[in-house]
Amino acid sequence: MTAPAVHRAGDRSWIVDCLPGTVRAVADGAVTDGWDAWVTDVVPAAATVLVVARPGTRMAALRRHLRTLALGAPDVTATVTDAGTPVPPARTVEVGVRYDGADLPAVADRLGTTPAGVARAHAAATHQVGFFGFAPGFAYLDGLPDALRLPRLSTPRPRVEAGVVAIAGNQTVVYPGGTPGGWHQIGTTTAVLWDVDATPPNRLGLGDRVRFVEVPA
């Protein structure tokens, strides 16, 4: 992509194509400068941001705001923008995990290592919230080491319980519970990352870093 683009999505929404590393900044900026009064929802994805407006919003003006924002959005993987303005640092959240997942032995076998080797490599990596999707509280964490990358299961499980830690492709997820799942289950955690009674319900935010800390099984 040479420049960000803004596409119409229905009668009250725009989808912004973002440059690498700028999704978080675009999502945050979509509700600045008074636009929070006109925007009802902002949904970041892997490389796009969906912005939903209230009825009566000046859609052409919102598009101009979003395009200007996308063109100037800082790469949040950096600590300072080209203009020298500090970018708010992402948080680091530690999640204790027992590497006791149902698929761990099979994963180790396919990767030519041991269950302990999988655990060490996974815990040593720095993971980062790339986007949310699929179900409420379902955070896609980038940063899985190349040595642990596998395609998804050919047949998904019909239901995965809350706290299951699983991998596929270049990502890790912690299942919020009650959803189907086709990822390789390598562990479990008692950490609650999605709680509908909490404010906010998500413990993780876009761009947050996650460290998985091994605890005894």
mmCIF file of C-alpha atoms in Angstrom:
data_model
loop_
_atom_site.group_PDB
_atom_site.id
_atom_site.type_symbol
_atom_site.label_atom_id
_atom_site.label_comp_id
_atom_site.label_asym_id
_atom_site.label_seq_id
_atom_site.Cartn_x
_atom_site.Cartn_y
_atom_site.Cartn_z
ATOM 1 C CA MET A 1 0.000 0.000 0.000
ATOM 2 C CA THR A 2 1.456 3.392 -1.012
ATOM 3 C CA ALA A 3 -1.007 5.538 0.971
ATOM 4 C CA PRO A 4 -3.923 4.959 3.319
ATOM 5 C CA ALA A 5 -7.396 4.768 1.766
ATOM 6 C CA VAL A 6 -10.847 5.327 3.258
ATOM 7 C CA HIS A 7 -13.766 3.233 1.973
ATOM 8 C CA ARG A 8 -17.493 3.625 2.565
ATOM 9 C CA ALA A 9 -19.097 0.774 4.538
ATOM 10 C CA GLY A 10 -22.878 1.123 4.537
ATOM 11 C CA ASP A 11 -24.632 4.407 5.189
ATOM 12 C CA ARG A 12 -22.910 5.371 8.446
ATOM 13 C CA SER A 13 -19.443 3.813 8.413
ATOM 14 C CA TRP A 14 -15.976 4.193 6.944
ATOM 15 C CA ILE A 15 -13.187 1.609 6.764
ATOM 16 C CA VAL A 16 -9.670 3.026 6.936
ATOM 17 C CA ASP A 17 -6.797 1.077 5.357
ATOM 18 C CA CYS A 18 -3.857 1.729 7.683
ATOM 19 C CA LEU A 19 -0.138 1.753 7.090
ATOM 20 C CA PRO A 20 1.825 -0.849 9.093
ATOM 21 C CA GLY A 21 2.028 -0.042 12.779
ATOM 22 C CA THR A 22 -0.581 2.750 12.715
ATOM 23 C CA VAL A 23 -3.835 0.950 13.550
ATOM 24 C CA ARG A 24 -3.753 1.928 17.210
ATOM 25 C CA ALA A 25 -3.074 5.602 16.452
ATOM 26 C CA VAL A 26 -5.864 5.755 13.853
ATOM 27 C CA ALA A 27 -8.330 4.074 16.226
ATOM 28 C CA ASP A 28 -7.449 6.476 19.034
ATOM 29 C CA GLY A 29 -7.545 9.513 16.763
ATOM 30 C CA ALA A 30 -10.941 8.666 15.304
ATOM 31 C CA VAL A 31 -12.583 9.995 18.467
ATOM 32 C CA THR A 32 -10.423 13.069 19.070
ATOM 33 C CA ASP A 33 -11.038 16.737 18.217
ATOM 34 C CA GLY A 34 -14.730 16.502 19.068
ATOM 35 C CA TRP A 35 -15.476 13.489 16.847
ATOM 36 C CA ASP A 36 -16.273 11.369 19.902
ATOM 37 C CA ALA A 37 -19.689 13.077 19.925
ATOM 38 C CA TRP A 38 -20.382 11.778 16.421
ATOM 39 C CA VAL A 39 -18.704 8.365 16.413
ATOM 40 C CA THR A 40 -20.535 5.457 18.061
ATOM 41 C CA ASP A 41 -18.011 2.675 17.532
ATOM 42 C CA VAL A 42 -14.384 2.140 16.480
ATOM 43 C CA VAL A 43 -13.342 -1.395 15.537
ATOM 44 C CA PRO A 44 -9.613 -1.942 14.864
ATOM 45 C CA ALA A 45 -8.527 -5.019 12.891
ATOM 46 C CA ALA A 46 -5.176 -6.310 11.612
ATOM 47 C CA ALA A 47 -4.643 -3.509 9.075
ATOM 48 C CA THR A 48 -7.907 -1.547 9.066
ATOM 49 C CA VAL A 49 -10.141 0.477 11.366
ATOM 50 C CA LEU A 50 -13.947 0.547 11.024
ATOM 51 C CA VAL A 51 -15.496 3.819 12.217
ATOM 52 C CA VAL A 52 -19.274 3.908 12.769
ATOM 53 C CA ALA A 53 -20.989 7.298 12.966
ATOM 54 C CA ARG A 54 -24.236 8.497 14.494
ATOM 55 C CA PRO A 55 -27.190 9.418 12.284
ATOM 56 C CA GLY A 56 -26.810 12.970 11.048
ATOM 57 C CA THR A 57 -23.016 12.933 11.029
ATOM 58 C CA ARG A 58 -21.359 14.833 8.198
ATOM 59 C CA MET A 59 -19.926 11.756 6.528
ATOM 60 C CA ALA A 60 -17.762 13.633 4.021
ATOM 61 C CA ALA A 61 -16.188 15.638 6.824
ATOM 62 C CA LEU A 62 -15.602 12.461 8.842
ATOM 63 C CA ARG A 63 -13.906 10.905 5.829
ATOM 64 C CA ARG A 64 -11.573 13.901 5.516
ATOM 65 C CA HIS A 65 -10.761 13.667 9.216
ATOM 66 C CA LEU A 66 -9.976 9.957 8.936
ATOM 67 C CA ARG A 67 -7.847 10.329 5.821
ATOM 68 C CA THR A 68 -5.854 13.178 7.354
ATOM 69 C CA LEU A 69 -5.469 11.132 10.503
ATOM 70 C CA ALA A 70 -4.315 8.008 8.614
ATOM 71 C CA LEU A 71 -1.755 9.958 6.597
ATOM 72 C CA GLY A 72 -0.219 11.397 9.747
ATOM 73 C CA ALA A 73 -0.667 8.504 12.163
ATOM 74 C CA PRO A 74 2.541 7.550 13.985
ATOM 75 C CA ASP A 75 3.899 4.030 14.006
ATOM 76 C CA VAL A 76 3.115 2.943 17.561
ATOM 77 C CA THR A 77 5.918 0.405 17.483
ATOM 78 C CA ALA A 78 8.244 3.411 17.794
ATOM 79 C CA THR A 79 8.641 5.455 20.959
ATOM 80 C CA VAL A 80 8.952 8.827 19.221
ATOM 81 C CA THR A 81 7.333 10.106 16.037
ATOM 82 C CA ASP A 82 9.245 11.810 13.233
ATOM 83 C CA ALA A 83 8.076 15.119 14.694
ATOM 84 C CA GLY A 84 9.636 14.215 18.034
ATOM 85 C CA THR A 85 6.326 13.773 19.855
ATOM 86 C CA PRO A 86 6.392 10.917 22.361
ATOM 87 C CA VAL A 87 3.955 8.102 21.600
ATOM 88 C CA PRO A 88 2.131 6.801 24.691
ATOM 89 C CA PRO A 89 3.870 3.542 25.603
ATOM 90 C CA ALA A 90 1.949 0.305 25.445
ATOM 91 C CA ARG A 91 1.442 -1.523 28.722
ATOM 92 C CA THR A 92 3.088 -4.827 29.499
ATOM 93 C CA VAL A 93 0.712 -7.384 30.989
ATOM 94 C CA GLU A 94 2.015 -10.580 32.576
ATOM 95 C CA VAL A 95 -0.137 -13.692 32.228
ATOM 96 C CA GLY A 96 0.703 -16.808 34.193
ATOM 97 C CA VAL A 97 0.276 -19.949 32.094
ATOM 98 C CA ARG A 98 0.474 -23.664 32.791
ATOM 99 C CA TYR A 99 1.861 -25.391 29.717
ATOM 100 C CA ASP A 100 -0.504 -28.332 29.978
ATOM 101 C CA GLY A 101 -2.599 -27.900 26.832
ATOM 102 C CA ALA A 102 -4.335 -30.822 25.172
ATOM 103 C CA ASP A 103 -2.328 -30.364 21.969
ATOM 104 C CA LEU A 104 1.083 -29.680 23.528
ATOM 105 C CA PRO A 105 2.586 -33.159 22.949
ATOM 106 C CA ALA A 106 1.416 -33.203 19.319
ATOM 107 C CA VAL A 107 2.691 -29.663 18.738
ATOM 108 C CA ALA A 108 6.094 -30.579 20.140
ATOM 109 C CA ASP A 109 6.231 -33.685 17.959
ATOM 110 C CA ARG A 110 5.346 -31.766 14.775
ATOM 111 C CA LEU A 111 7.939 -29.098 15.550
ATOM 112 C CA GLY A 112 10.675 -31.590 16.360
ATOM 113 C CA THR A 113 11.089 -30.499 19.958
ATOM 114 C CA THR A 114 9.761 -31.332 23.417
ATOM 115 C CA PRO A 115 6.797 -29.933 25.358
ATOM 116 C CA ALA A 116 9.305 -28.142 27.588
ATOM 117 C CA GLY A 117 10.963 -26.680 24.493
ATOM 118 C CA VAL A 118 7.648 -25.331 23.247
ATOM 119 C CA ALA A 119 6.975 -23.791 26.652
ATOM 120 C CA ARG A 120 10.392 -22.119 26.824
ATOM 121 C CA ALA A 121 10.133 -20.646 23.329
ATOM 122 C CA HIS A 122 6.604 -19.373 23.890
ATOM 123 C CA ALA A 123 7.354 -17.807 27.270
ATOM 124 C CA ALA A 124 10.555 -16.179 25.989
ATOM 125 C CA ALA A 125 8.752 -14.265 23.230
ATOM 126 C CA THR A 126 7.220 -10.804 23.476
ATOM 127 C CA HIS A 127 3.616 -10.915 22.313
ATOM 128 C CA GLN A 128 1.549 -7.866 21.356
ATOM 129 C CA VAL A 129 -2.175 -7.258 20.896
ATOM 130 C CA GLY A 130 -2.582 -6.763 17.151
ATOM 131 C CA PHE A 131 -6.353 -6.540 17.043
ATOM 132 C CA PHE A 132 -9.599 -7.912 18.443
ATOM 133 C CA GLY A 133 -12.139 -9.983 16.566
ATOM 134 C CA PHE A 134 -14.197 -13.174 16.187
ATOM 135 C CA ALA A 135 -15.815 -12.861 19.636
ATOM 136 C CA PRO A 136 -15.905 -10.339 22.514
ATOM 137 C CA GLY A 137 -12.598 -10.349 24.355
ATOM 138 C CA PHE A 138 -10.816 -12.361 21.648
ATOM 139 C CA ALA A 139 -7.404 -10.691 21.329
ATOM 140 C CA TYR A 140 -5.044 -11.738 18.540
ATOM 141 C CA LEU A 141 -1.492 -11.571 19.919
ATOM 142 C CA ASP A 142 1.293 -11.158 17.368
ATOM 143 C CA GLY A 143 4.860 -12.264 17.998
ATOM 144 C CA LEU A 144 4.816 -16.048 17.999
ATOM 145 C CA PRO A 145 8.366 -17.263 17.219
ATOM 146 C CA ASP A 146 8.940 -18.760 13.767
ATOM 147 C CA ALA A 147 9.959 -22.035 15.409
ATOM 148 C CA LEU A 148 6.430 -22.455 16.833
ATOM 149 C CA ARG A 149 4.366 -21.648 13.760
ATOM 150 C CA LEU A 150 1.791 -24.182 12.618
ATOM 151 C CA PRO A 151 -1.386 -23.916 10.534
ATOM 152 C CA ARG A 152 -4.713 -24.133 12.299
ATOM 153 C CA LEU A 153 -6.307 -27.487 13.037
ATOM 154 C CA SER A 154 -8.094 -29.029 10.059
ATOM 155 C CA THR A 155 -11.183 -29.643 12.225
ATOM 156 C CA PRO A 156 -12.020 -26.981 14.852
ATOM 157 C CA ARG A 157 -13.318 -27.963 18.253
ATOM 158 C CA PRO A 158 -16.976 -27.002 18.742
ATOM 159 C CA ARG A 159 -16.321 -25.318 22.093
ATOM 160 C CA VAL A 160 -13.224 -24.095 23.935
ATOM 161 C CA GLU A 161 -13.331 -23.073 27.587
ATOM 162 C CA ALA A 162 -12.111 -19.771 29.008
ATOM 163 C CA GLY A 163 -8.402 -19.487 29.742
ATOM 164 C CA VAL A 164 -7.119 -21.878 27.085
ATOM 165 C CA VAL A 165 -3.870 -20.585 25.565
ATOM 166 C CA ALA A 166 -3.484 -21.611 21.929
ATOM 167 C CA ILE A 167 -1.293 -20.890 18.909
ATOM 168 C CA ALA A 168 -1.615 -20.842 15.133
ATOM 169 C CA GLY A 169 0.218 -19.025 12.366
ATOM 170 C CA ASN A 170 2.210 -16.187 13.926
ATOM 171 C CA GLN A 171 -0.220 -15.560 16.778
ATOM 172 C CA THR A 172 -1.344 -16.623 20.236
ATOM 173 C CA VAL A 173 -4.853 -16.329 21.685
ATOM 174 C CA VAL A 174 -6.344 -16.750 25.133
ATOM 175 C CA TYR A 175 -9.880 -17.985 24.627
ATOM 176 C CA PRO A 176 -12.569 -15.952 26.434
ATOM 177 C CA GLY A 177 -14.717 -19.104 26.663
ATOM 178 C CA GLY A 178 -17.714 -20.630 24.957
ATOM 179 C CA THR A 179 -16.527 -20.295 21.358
ATOM 180 C CA PRO A 180 -15.423 -22.805 18.729
ATOM 181 C CA GLY A 181 -11.677 -22.986 18.196
ATOM 182 C CA GLY A 182 -9.267 -24.367 15.651
ATOM 183 C CA TRP A 183 -6.003 -23.335 17.294
ATOM 184 C CA HIS A 184 -3.426 -25.643 18.921
ATOM 185 C CA GLN A 185 -3.987 -25.691 22.685
ATOM 186 C CA ILE A 186 -0.642 -25.474 24.490
ATOM 187 C CA GLY A 187 -1.647 -24.244 27.929
ATOM 188 C CA THR A 188 -4.182 -22.778 30.333
ATOM 189 C CA THR A 189 -4.346 -19.686 32.515
ATOM 190 C CA THR A 190 -6.484 -18.594 35.446
ATOM 191 C CA ALA A 191 -6.066 -14.940 34.402
ATOM 192 C CA VAL A 192 -9.382 -13.363 33.433
ATOM 193 C CA LEU A 193 -8.811 -11.218 30.353
ATOM 194 C CA TRP A 194 -12.500 -10.691 29.532
ATOM 195 C CA ASP A 195 -15.080 -9.906 32.222
ATOM 196 C CA VAL A 196 -18.447 -8.450 31.213
ATOM 197 C CA ASP A 197 -18.909 -7.081 34.746
ATOM 198 C CA ALA A 198 -15.608 -5.161 34.738
ATOM 199 C CA THR A 199 -15.010 -1.611 33.486
ATOM 200 C CA PRO A 200 -13.658 -1.910 30.882
ATOM 201 C CA PRO A 201 -14.433 -5.599 30.257
ATOM 202 C CA ASN A 202 -11.183 -6.133 28.351
ATOM 203 C CA ARG A 203 -8.050 -6.375 30.469
ATOM 204 C CA LEU A 204 -5.969 -6.004 27.315
ATOM 205 C CA GLY A 205 -5.889 -3.026 24.977
ATOM 206 C CA LEU A 206 -4.743 -2.567 21.409
ATOM 207 C CA GLY A 207 -0.940 -2.495 21.290
ATOM 208 C CA ASP A 208 -0.426 -3.915 24.781
ATOM 209 C CA ARG A 209 2.478 -6.305 25.196
ATOM 210 C CA VAL A 210 1.884 -9.654 26.852
ATOM 211 C CA ARG A 211 4.464 -11.757 28.673
ATOM 212 C CA PHE A 212 3.487 -15.336 29.346
ATOM 213 C CA VAL A 213 5.078 -16.502 32.587
ATOM 214 C CA GLU A 214 5.243 -20.252 33.130
ATOM 215 C CA VAL A 215 3.732 -21.502 36.382
ATOM 216 C CA PRO A 216 3.845 -25.096 37.641
ATOM 217 C CA ALA A 217 1.257 -27.377 36.076
#
